[in-house]
XYZ file of C-alpha atoms in Angstrom:
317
model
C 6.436 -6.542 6.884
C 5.756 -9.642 8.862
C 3.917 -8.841 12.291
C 6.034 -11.434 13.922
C 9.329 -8.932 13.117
C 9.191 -5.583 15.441
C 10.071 -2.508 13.251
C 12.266 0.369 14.299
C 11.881 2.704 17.632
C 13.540 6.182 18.587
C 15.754 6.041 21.577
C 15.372 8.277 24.435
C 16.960 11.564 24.095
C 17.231 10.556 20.068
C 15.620 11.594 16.611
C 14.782 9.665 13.271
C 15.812 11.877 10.358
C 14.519 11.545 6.744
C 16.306 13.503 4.135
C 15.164 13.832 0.436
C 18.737 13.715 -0.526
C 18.760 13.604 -4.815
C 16.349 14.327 -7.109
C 14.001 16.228 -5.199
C 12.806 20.397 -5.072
C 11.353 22.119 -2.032
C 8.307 23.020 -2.341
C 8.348 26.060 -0.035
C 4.261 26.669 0.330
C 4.491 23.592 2.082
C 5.903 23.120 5.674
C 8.264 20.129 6.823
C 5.433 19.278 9.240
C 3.229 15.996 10.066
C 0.698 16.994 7.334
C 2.987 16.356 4.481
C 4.968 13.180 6.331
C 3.772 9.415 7.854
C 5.095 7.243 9.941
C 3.148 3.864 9.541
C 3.951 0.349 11.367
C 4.297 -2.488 8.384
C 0.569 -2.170 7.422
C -0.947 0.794 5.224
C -3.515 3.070 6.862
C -1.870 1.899 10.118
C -0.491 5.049 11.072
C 1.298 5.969 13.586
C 0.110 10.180 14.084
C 2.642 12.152 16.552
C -0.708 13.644 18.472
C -1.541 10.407 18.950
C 1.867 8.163 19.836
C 3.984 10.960 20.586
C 6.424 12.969 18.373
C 6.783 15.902 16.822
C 7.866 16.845 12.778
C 9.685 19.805 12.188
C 12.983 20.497 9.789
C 16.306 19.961 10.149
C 20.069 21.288 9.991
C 19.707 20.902 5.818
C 16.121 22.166 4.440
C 15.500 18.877 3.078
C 15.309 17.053 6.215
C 12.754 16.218 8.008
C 13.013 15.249 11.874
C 11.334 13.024 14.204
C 11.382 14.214 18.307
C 9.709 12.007 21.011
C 7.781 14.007 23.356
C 8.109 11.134 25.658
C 11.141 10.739 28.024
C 11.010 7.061 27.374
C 11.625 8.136 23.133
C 9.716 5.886 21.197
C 10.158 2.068 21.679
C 9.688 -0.200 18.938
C 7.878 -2.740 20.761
C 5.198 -0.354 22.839
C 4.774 1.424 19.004
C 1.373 0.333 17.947
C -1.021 1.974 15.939
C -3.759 3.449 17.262
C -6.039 2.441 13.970
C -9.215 0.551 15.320
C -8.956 -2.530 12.914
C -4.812 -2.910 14.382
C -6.244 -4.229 17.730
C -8.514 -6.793 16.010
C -4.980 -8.467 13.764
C -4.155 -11.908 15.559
C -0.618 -10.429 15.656
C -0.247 -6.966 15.990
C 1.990 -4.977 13.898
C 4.417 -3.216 16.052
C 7.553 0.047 15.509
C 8.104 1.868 12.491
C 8.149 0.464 9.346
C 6.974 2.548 6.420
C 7.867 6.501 6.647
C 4.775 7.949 4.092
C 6.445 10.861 2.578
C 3.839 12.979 1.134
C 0.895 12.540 3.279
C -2.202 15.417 3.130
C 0.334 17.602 1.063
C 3.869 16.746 -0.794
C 6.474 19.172 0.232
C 8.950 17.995 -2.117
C 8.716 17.800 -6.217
C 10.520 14.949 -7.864
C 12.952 16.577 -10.901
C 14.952 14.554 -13.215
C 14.780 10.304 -13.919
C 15.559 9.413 -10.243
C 15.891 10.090 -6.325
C 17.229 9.376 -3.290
C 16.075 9.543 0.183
C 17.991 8.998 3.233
C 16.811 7.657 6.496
C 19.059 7.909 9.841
C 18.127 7.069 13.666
C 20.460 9.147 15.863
C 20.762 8.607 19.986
C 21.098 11.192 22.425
C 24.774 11.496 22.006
C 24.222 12.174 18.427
C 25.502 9.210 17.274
C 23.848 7.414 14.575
C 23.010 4.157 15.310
C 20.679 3.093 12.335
C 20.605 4.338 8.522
C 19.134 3.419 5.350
C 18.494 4.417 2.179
C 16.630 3.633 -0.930
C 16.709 5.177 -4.501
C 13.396 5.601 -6.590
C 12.892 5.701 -10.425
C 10.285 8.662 -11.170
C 7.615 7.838 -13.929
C 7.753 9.808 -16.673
C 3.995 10.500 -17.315
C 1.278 9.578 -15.313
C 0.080 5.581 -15.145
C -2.907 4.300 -13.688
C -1.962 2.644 -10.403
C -2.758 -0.175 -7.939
C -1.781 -0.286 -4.239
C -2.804 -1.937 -1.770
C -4.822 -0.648 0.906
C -6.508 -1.636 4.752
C -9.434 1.142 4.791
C -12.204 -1.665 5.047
C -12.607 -3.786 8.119
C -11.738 -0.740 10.279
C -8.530 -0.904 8.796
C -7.166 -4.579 9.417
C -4.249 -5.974 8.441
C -5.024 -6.752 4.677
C -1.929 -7.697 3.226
C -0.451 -10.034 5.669
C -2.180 -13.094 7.128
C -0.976 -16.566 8.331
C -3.643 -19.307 6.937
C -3.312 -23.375 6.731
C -3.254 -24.689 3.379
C -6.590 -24.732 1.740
C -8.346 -21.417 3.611
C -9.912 -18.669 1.525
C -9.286 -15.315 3.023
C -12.228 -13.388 3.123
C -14.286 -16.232 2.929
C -12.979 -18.088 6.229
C -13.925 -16.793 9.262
C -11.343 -14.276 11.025
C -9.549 -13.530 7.798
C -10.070 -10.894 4.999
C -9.443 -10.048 1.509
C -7.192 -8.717 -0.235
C -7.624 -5.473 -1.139
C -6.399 -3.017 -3.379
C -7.310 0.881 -4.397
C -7.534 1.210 -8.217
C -6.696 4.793 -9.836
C -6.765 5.921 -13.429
C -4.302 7.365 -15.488
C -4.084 11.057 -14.508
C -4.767 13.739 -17.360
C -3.468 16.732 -15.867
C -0.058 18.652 -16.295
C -0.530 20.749 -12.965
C 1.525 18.992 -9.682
C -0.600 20.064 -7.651
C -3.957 18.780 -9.604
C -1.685 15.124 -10.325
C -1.215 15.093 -6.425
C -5.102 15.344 -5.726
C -6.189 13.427 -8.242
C -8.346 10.712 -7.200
C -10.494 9.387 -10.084
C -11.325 5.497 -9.225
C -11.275 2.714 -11.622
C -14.825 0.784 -11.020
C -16.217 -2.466 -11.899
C -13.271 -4.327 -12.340
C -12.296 -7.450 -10.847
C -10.228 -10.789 -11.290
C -10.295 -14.294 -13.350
C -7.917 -16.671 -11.537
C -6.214 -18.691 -13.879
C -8.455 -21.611 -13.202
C -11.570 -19.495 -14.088
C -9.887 -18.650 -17.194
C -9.225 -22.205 -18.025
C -12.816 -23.333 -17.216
C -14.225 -20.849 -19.912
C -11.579 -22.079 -22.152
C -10.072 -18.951 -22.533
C -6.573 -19.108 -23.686
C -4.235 -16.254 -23.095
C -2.291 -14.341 -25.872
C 1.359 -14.507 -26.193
C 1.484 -10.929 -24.256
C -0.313 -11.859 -21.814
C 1.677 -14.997 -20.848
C 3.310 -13.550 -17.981
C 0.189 -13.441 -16.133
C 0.433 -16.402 -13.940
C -2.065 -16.171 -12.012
C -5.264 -14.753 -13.764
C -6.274 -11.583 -15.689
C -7.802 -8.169 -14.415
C -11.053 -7.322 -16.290
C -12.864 -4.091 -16.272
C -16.846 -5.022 -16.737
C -17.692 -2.978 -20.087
C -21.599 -4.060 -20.997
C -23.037 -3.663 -17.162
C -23.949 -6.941 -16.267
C -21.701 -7.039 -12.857
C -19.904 -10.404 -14.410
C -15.933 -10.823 -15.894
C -15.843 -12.184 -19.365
C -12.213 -12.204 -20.815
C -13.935 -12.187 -24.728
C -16.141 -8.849 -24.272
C -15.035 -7.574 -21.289
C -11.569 -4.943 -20.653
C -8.557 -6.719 -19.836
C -6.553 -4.016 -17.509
C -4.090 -5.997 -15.966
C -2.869 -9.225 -14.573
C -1.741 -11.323 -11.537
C 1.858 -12.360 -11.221
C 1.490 -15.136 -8.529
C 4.440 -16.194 -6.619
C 4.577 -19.383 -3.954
C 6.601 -22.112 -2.573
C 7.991 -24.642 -5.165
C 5.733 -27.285 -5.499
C 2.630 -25.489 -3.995
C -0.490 -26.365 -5.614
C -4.355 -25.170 -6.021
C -3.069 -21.455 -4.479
C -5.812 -19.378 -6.227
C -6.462 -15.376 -6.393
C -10.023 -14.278 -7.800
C -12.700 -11.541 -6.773
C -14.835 -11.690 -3.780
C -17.913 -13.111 -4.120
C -20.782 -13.124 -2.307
C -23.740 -14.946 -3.204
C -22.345 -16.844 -6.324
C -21.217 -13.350 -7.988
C -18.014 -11.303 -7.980
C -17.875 -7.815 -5.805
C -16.365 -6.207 -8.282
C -14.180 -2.930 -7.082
C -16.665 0.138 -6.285
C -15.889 3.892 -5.719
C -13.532 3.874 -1.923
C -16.056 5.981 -0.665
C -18.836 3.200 -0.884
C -16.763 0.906 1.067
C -15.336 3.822 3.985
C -16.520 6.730 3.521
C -14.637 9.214 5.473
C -11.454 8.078 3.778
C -12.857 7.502 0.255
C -14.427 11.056 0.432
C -10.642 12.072 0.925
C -8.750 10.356 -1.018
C -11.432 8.607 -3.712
C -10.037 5.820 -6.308
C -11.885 2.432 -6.097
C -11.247 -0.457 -3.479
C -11.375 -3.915 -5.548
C -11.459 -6.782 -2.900
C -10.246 -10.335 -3.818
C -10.029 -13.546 -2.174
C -6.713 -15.980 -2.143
C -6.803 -19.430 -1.689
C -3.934 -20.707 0.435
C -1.654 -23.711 -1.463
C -0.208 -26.972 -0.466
C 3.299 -26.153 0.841
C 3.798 -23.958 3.658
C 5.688 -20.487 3.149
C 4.982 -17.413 1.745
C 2.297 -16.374 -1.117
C 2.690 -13.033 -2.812
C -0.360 -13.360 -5.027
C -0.317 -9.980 -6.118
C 3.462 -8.405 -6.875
C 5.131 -6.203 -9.692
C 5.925 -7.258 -13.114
């Protein structure tokens, strides 16, 4: 996902094919078209539409394929493949090729049966040769969970979720950089697919305690709650637009990770003013988007460490 690292490209004359190989049923209401598939560079909500950089989706030799065809003569080359998102032309290095495929864009045409599944990715040349492939294997949930991912929709879409700082700067404090930000969801009450796959009820007011906020209060984390590195994530419960670990929700926490030896990194809501922006319904913060796809964007700033390298302030448990 690094900007400086060019992503894939389609060769003249060639096709990308994704195929939902295991664990997956056609949904046939739904076409293998660009509405229900993505391509996006390294950045979410940096898309890369076929209108718009030239391709076209339709279905392959096996009905759970989709295809990729250039309408260029030139295919699609990895470094010219830039996204035509507003915000991409204002990052200080420019994502560029494919490097996320979206499956399940404006409508899934797939459901996901059993524990797990498979998809397959393939770039083939002219000659019909391939000459890349992939593939990856997901683990399904088995209920619904409330979720957090990250997101670009603010700033015109920027580059959120990668940015090269010297030690010390404060992203979305320092001039030229932003926050971090993330969409918030709750936990989906509905047995219907096709209700769970519009469902877009937001999780607002919540925010996060670094670990040295915590400490100041002196706040001391329960044994569960150990793993938590790098702070807590509190849901405001009594209105007053502050995070308080002893009244207020505790939703989640911050596993940080960083170069051994790094010190003072630091991961903590936004403020402005003194006070924390806590996270607010999407469509407050972009509306077009947030009318379509609501949850909540909760924006954070990180404080870069000592040692040089790379910060993953946020990551999975």
């Amino acid at each position: 996902m690094d900007p400086k690292v060019v992503g894939h490209g389609i060769p003249k004359g060639g096709r990308l094919e994704v195929e939902m190989a295991e664990g997956f049923e056609r949904d046939w209401a739904v076409g293998l078209s660009q509405a229900a598939i993505m391509l996006v560079t390294g950045a979410p909500q940096q898309g890369l539409p076929g209108k718009a950089v030239g391709y076209q989706v339709g279905e392959g030799d096996d009905e759970n394929t989709f295809v990729f065809l250039p309408t260029g003569e030139t295919g699609l080359p990895a470094d010219e493949l830039m996204s035509p998102a507003p915000g991409a032309k204002q990052d200080p290095i420019a994502q560029r090729g494919i490097k996320v495929v979206h499956i399940g864009f404006m409508q899934s045409a797939f459901l996901n049966r059993g524990q797990t599944g498979v998809v397959k990715v393939r770039i083939v040349d002219a000659a019909g040769k391939v000459v890349e492939r992939g593939s990856g294997k997901i683990d399904f949930l088995a209920s619904p969970v409330p979720q957090i991912l990250p997101t670009n929709f603010p700033q015109g879409r920027r580059n959120h979720n990668w940015q090269r700082v010297k030690a010390g700067t404060t992203l979305g404090q320092a001039e030229g950089t932003v926050p971090v930000t993330l969409m918030l969801y709750g936990r989906a009450q509905e047995d219907d697919p096709a209700k769970l796959y519009a469902f877009k009820e937001s999780i607002v007011g919540a925010g996060v305690l670094s670990t040295q906020q915590l400490k100041a209060t002196g706040y001391e984390k329960p044994a569960q709650l150990a793993r938590y590195n790098g702070g807590l994530i509190l849901q405001d419960s009594d209105g007053d637009r502050a995070l308080d670990p002893g009244k207020d929700r505790i939703i989640g926490g911050v596993i940080g990770k960083a170069p051994a030896g790094a010190k003072g990194q630091e991961l903590r809501s936004l403020e402005r003013g003194g006070k924390p922006v806590l996270s607010q319904a999407t469509a407050e913060v972009a509306p077009k988007p947030g009318q379509r796809w609501g949850g909540a964007v909760m924006q954070l700033q990180f404080t870069a460490g000592s040692k040089p390298g790379k910060y993953r302030p946020i990551r999975s448990s």
